[in-house]
Coordinates of C-alpha atoms in Angstrom, one line a residue:
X1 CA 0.0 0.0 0.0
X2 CA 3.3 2.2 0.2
X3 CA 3.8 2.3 -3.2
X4 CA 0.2 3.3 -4.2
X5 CA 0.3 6.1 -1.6
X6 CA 3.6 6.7 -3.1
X7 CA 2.4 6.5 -6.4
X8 CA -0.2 8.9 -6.0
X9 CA 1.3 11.4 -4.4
X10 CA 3.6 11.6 -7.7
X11 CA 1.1 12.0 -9.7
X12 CA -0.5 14.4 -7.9
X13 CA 2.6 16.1 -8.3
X14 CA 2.4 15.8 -11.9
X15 CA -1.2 16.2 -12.4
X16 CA -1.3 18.8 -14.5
X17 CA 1.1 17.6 -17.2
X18 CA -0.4 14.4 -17.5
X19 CA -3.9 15.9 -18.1
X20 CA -2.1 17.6 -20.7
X21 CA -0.4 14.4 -22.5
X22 CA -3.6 12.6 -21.4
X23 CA -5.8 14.8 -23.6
X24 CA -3.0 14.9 -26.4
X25 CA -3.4 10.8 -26.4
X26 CA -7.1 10.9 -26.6
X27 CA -7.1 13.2 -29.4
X28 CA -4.7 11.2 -31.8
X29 CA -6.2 7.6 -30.5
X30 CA -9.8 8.8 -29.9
X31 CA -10.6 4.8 -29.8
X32 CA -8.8 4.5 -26.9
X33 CA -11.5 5.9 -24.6
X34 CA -14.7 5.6 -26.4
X35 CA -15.5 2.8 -23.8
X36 CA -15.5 4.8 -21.2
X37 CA -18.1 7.8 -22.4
X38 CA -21.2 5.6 -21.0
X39 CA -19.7 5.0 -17.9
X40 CA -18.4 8.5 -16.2
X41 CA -21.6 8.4 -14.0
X42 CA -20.3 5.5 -12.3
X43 CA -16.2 7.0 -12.6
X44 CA -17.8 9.9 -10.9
X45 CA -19.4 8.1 -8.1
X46 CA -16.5 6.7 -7.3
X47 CA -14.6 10.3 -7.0
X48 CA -17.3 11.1 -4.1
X49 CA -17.5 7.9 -2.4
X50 CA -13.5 8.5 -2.1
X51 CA -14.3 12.0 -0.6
X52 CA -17.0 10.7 1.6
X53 CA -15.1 8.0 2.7
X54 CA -12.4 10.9 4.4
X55 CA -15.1 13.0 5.4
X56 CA -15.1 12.9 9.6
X57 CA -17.1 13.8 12.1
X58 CA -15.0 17.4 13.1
X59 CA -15.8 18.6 9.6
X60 CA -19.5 18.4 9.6
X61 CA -18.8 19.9 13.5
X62 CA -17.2 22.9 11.9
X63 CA -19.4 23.8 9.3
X64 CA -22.0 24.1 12.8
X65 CA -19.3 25.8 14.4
X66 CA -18.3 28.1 12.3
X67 CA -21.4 28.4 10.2
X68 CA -20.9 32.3 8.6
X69 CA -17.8 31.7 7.0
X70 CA -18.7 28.7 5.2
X71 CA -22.1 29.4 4.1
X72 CA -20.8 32.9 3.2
X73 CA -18.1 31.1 1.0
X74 CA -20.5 28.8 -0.5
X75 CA -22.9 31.6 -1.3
X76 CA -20.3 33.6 -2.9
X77 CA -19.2 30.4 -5.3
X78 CA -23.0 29.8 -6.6
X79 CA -23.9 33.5 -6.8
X80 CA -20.3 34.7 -8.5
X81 CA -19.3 31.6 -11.1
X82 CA -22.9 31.5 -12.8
X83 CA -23.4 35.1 -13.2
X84 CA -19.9 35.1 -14.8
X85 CA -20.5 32.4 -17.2
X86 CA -23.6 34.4 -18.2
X87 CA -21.9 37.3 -18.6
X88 CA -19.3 35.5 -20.7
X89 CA -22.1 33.8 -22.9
X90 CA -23.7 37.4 -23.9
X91 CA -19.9 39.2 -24.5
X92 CA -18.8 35.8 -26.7
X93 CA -22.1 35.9 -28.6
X94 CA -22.3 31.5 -27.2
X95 CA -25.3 29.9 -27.9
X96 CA -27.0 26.4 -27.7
X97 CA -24.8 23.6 -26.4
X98 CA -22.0 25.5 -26.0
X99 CA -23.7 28.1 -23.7
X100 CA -25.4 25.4 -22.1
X101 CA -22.1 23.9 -21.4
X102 CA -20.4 27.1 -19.8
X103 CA -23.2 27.9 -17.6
X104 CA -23.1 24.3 -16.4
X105 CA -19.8 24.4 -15.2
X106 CA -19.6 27.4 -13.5
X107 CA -23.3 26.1 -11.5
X108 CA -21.3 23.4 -10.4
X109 CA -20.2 22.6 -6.8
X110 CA -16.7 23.4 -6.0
X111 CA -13.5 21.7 -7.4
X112 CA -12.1 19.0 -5.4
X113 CA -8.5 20.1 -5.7
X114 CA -9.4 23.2 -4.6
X115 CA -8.4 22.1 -0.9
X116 CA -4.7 20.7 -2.4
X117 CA -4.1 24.1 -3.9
X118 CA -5.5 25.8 -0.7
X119 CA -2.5 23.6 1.3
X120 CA 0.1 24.4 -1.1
X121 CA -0.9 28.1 -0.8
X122 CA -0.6 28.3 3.0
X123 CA -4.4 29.1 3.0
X124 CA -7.4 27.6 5.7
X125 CA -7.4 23.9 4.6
X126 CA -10.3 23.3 7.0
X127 CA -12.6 25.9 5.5
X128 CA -11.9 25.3 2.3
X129 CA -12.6 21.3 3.1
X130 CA -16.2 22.8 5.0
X131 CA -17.4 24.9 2.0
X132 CA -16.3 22.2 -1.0
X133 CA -18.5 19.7 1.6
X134 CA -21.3 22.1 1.7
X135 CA -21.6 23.1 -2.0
X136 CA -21.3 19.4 -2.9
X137 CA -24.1 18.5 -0.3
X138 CA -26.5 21.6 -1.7
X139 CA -25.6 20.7 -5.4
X140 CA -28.7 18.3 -5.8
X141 CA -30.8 21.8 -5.0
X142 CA -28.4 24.6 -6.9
X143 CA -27.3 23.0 -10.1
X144 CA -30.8 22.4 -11.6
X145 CA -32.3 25.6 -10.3
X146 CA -29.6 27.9 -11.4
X147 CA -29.6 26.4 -15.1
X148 CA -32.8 26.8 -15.2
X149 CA -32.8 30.2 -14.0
X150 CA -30.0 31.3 -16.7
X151 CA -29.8 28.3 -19.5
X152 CA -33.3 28.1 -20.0
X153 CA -33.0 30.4 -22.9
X154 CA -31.3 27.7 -24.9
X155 CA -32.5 24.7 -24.4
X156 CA -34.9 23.2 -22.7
X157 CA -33.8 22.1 -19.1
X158 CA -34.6 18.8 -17.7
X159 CA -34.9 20.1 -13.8
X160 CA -36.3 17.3 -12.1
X161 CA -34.0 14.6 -14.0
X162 CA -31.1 16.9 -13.2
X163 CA -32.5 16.8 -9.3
X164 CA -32.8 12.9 -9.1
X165 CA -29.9 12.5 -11.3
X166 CA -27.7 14.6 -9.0
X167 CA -28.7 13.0 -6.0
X168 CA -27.9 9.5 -7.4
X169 CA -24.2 10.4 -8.9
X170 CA -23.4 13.1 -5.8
X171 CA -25.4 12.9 -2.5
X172 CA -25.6 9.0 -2.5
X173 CA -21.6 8.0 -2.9
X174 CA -21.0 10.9 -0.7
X175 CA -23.4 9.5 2.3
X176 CA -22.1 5.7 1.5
X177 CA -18.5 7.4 1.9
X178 CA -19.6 8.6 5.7
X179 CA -21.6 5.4 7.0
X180 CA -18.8 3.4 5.7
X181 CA -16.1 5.3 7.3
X182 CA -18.2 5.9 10.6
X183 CA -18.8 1.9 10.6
X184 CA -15.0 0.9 9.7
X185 CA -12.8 3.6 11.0
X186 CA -9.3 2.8 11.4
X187 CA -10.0 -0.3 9.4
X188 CA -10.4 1.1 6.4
X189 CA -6.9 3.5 6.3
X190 CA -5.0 1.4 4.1
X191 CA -8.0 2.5 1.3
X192 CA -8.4 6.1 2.3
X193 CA -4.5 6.1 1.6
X194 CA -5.4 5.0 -2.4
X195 CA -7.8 7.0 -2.9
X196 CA -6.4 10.1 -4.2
X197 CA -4.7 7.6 -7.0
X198 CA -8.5 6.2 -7.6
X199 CA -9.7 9.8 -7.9
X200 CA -6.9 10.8 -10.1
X201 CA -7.7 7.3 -12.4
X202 CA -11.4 8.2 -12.6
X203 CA -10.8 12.1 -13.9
X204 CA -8.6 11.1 -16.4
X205 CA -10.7 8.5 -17.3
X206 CA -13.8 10.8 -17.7
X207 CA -11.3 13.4 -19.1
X208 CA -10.2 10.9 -22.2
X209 CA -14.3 10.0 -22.8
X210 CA -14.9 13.8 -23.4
X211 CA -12.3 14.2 -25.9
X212 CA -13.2 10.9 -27.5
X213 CA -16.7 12.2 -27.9
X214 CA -15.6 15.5 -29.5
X215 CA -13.0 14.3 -31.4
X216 CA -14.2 15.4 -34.4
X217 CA -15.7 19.3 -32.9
X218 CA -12.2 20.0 -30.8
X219 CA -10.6 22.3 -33.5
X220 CA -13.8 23.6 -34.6
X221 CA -14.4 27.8 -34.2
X222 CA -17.0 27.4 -31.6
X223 CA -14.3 25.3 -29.3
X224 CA -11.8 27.3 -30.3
X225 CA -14.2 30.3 -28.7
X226 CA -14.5 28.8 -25.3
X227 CA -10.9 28.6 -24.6
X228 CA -10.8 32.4 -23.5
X229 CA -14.0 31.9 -22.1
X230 CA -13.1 29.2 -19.9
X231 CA -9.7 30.8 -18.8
X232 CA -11.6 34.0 -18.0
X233 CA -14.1 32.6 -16.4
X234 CA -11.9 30.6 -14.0
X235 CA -9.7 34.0 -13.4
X236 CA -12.6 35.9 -12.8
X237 CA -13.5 33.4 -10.1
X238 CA -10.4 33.8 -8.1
X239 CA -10.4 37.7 -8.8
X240 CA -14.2 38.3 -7.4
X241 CA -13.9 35.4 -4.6
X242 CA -10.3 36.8 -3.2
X243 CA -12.5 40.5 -3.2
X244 CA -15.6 39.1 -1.8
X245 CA -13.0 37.8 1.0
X246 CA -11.5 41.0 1.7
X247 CA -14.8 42.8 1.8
X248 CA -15.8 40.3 4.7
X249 CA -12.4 41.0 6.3
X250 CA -11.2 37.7 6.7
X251 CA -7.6 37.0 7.3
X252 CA -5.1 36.0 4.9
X253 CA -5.5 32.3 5.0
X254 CA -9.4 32.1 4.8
X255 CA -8.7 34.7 1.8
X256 CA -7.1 32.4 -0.1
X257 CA -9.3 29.2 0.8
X258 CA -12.5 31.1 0.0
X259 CA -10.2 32.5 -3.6
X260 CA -9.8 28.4 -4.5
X261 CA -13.4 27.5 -3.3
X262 CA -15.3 30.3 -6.1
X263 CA -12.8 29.8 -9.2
X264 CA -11.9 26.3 -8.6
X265 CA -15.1 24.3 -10.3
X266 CA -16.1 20.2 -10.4
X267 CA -16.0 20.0 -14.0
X268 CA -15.7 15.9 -14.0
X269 CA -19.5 16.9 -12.7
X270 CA -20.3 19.1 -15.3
X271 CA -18.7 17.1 -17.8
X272 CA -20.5 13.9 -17.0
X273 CA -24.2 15.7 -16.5
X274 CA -23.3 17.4 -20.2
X275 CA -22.8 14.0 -21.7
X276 CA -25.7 12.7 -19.9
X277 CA -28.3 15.4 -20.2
X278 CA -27.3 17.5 -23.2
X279 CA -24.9 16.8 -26.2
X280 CA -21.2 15.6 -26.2
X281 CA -20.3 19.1 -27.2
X282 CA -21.9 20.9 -24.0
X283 CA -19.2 18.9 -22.3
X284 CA -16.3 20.5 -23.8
X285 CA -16.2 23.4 -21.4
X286 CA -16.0 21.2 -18.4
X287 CA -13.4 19.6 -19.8
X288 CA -10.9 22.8 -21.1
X289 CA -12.3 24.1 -17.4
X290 CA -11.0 20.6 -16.0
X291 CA -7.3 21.4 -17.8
X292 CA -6.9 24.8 -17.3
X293 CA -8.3 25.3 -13.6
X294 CA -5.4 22.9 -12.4
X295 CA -2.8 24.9 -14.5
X296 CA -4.3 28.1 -12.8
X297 CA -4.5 27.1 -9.6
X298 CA -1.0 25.3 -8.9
X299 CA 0.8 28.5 -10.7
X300 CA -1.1 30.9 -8.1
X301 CA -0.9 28.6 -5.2
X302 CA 3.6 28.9 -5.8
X303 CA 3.1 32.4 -6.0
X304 CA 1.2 32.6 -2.6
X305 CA 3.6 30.1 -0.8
X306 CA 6.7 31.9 -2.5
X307 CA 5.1 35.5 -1.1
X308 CA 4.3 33.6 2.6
X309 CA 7.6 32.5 2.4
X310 CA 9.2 35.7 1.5
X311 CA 7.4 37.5 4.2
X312 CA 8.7 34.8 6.3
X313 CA 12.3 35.7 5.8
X314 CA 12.1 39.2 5.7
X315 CA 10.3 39.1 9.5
X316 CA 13.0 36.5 10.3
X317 CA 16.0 39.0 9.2
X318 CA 14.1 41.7 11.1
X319 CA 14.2 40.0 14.5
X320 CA 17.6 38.9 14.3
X321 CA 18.8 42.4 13.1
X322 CA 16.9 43.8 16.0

């Protein structure tokens, strides 16, 4: 079980790039993953069992706790990601699928690498963990209301499949996660230590059955459209959400938690509900979104550790000098 853990903490390291070549392999051998595309309900569901399976007591305790800012947080992601991908759609002229499939993405609960690039930034790992565990839990409720509040004008929206649908791929691996890991405990470590290497497996996976489904639309002008969107709808996120923090006054940590929580989306969610619900091309934002949001994130989470540490060394000089 070593190596595993081992194994996955490399490739966490190396995430990013293998995305990357991951989605570069896809493209030239679209065959390769064509298997997968009716199956990244189930990939999913195994992503949030994983998460609901570390999921303790103490963090549901400090969502209760600390209620304000965790719901504030969580508030701030479903109110400032939607309206930007609205706002996007009407400045990039995006219609039908494509619309659909930006609006989508940015309704969906947060990323669940946000915490990782939280840690790596020095920032409040424990409120990032409460408000990704919140807007998970209210996803079954917020995704299908919010597109049909602002992708109703494309196509028609199928709310209460979206509801159920939700429930069953999110709420229902999340809960199994928790009774499990209540039930077993300590007994079940040695899997809690794979699971970030399952998790990684699975998003790849669903990553690979998006671009096998698009293979022919990829280099098309509409795709080629929602690259900008995506990238400024990600930057956006962390721009409003690191504001939204300082408006609230919260310290420098829970600044940067909160910053992760609003740009950072679940796009393996949004890619899988495209496929399921909409058209193979409505999944193309989630999966750019996917790509991009883990460049984004792990280039501003070394700029935040390298200022932390900076500041660090400056006080450090200053104390000895003095």
């Amino acid at each position: 079980m070593g190596k595993v853990e081992a194994l996955g903490k490399w490739i966490g390291r190396w995430f990013t790039v293998l995305v990357v070549i991951w989605a570069i392999f896809n493209y030239l051998l679209p065959q390769a993953s064509k298997w997968v595309i009716p199956n990244t309900s189930y990939l999913l569901g195994i992503i949030l069992f994983g998460m609901g399976l570390t999921l303790r007591g103490e963090d549901f305790v400090r969502i209760v706790k600390r209620p304000l800012p965790v719901i504030l947080g969580t508030v701030a992601h479903y109110v400032i990601m939607p309206l930007v991908a609205v706002v996007l759609c009407k400045i990039f002229h995006l219609t039908g699928a494509t619309a659909v499939g930006v609006i989508l993405v940015g309704s969906c609960p947060s990323g669940t690498s946000s915490s990782v690039m939280a840690y790596l930034a020095g920032g409040d790992v424990a409120l990032d963990v409460s408000i990704e565990t919140l807007s998970t839990l209210l996803a079954p409720l917020a995704l299908p209301g919010l597109l049909m509040l602002y992708a109703g004008q494309y196509v028609t929206i199928p709310t209460q499949s979206l509801f159920m649908s939700t429930i069953r791929i999110v709420l229902v691996p999340i809960i199994l996660g928790v009774v499990i890991h209540t039930l077993f405990g300590k007994r079940i470590d040695n899997l809690t230590r794979a699971l970030p290497l399952v998790s990684q497996a699975a998003i790849l996976l669903i990553i690979g059955a998006v671009i096998s489904a698009n293979h022919a639309e990829l280099f098309t002008a509409t795709t080629a459209l929602v690259i900008p969107v995506v990238i400024l709808h990600n930057l956006s996120g962390y721009g409003l959400g690191f504001l939204f923090s300082k408006l609230i006054r919260l310290k420098d940590p829970q600044r940067k938690a909160i910053t992760f929580e609003v740009g950072m989306q679940d796009s393996s969610l949004g890619a899988t509900l495209s496929m399921l619900y909409f058209s193979p091309a409505a999944a193309i934002p989630s999966t750019i979104f996917s790509v991009w949001h883990n460049i984004s994130g792990s280039v501003l989470s070394s700029y935040w550790r390298g200022h932390t540490e900076k500041k660090a060394r400056v006080k450090a000089s200053a104390t000895v000098m003095g």
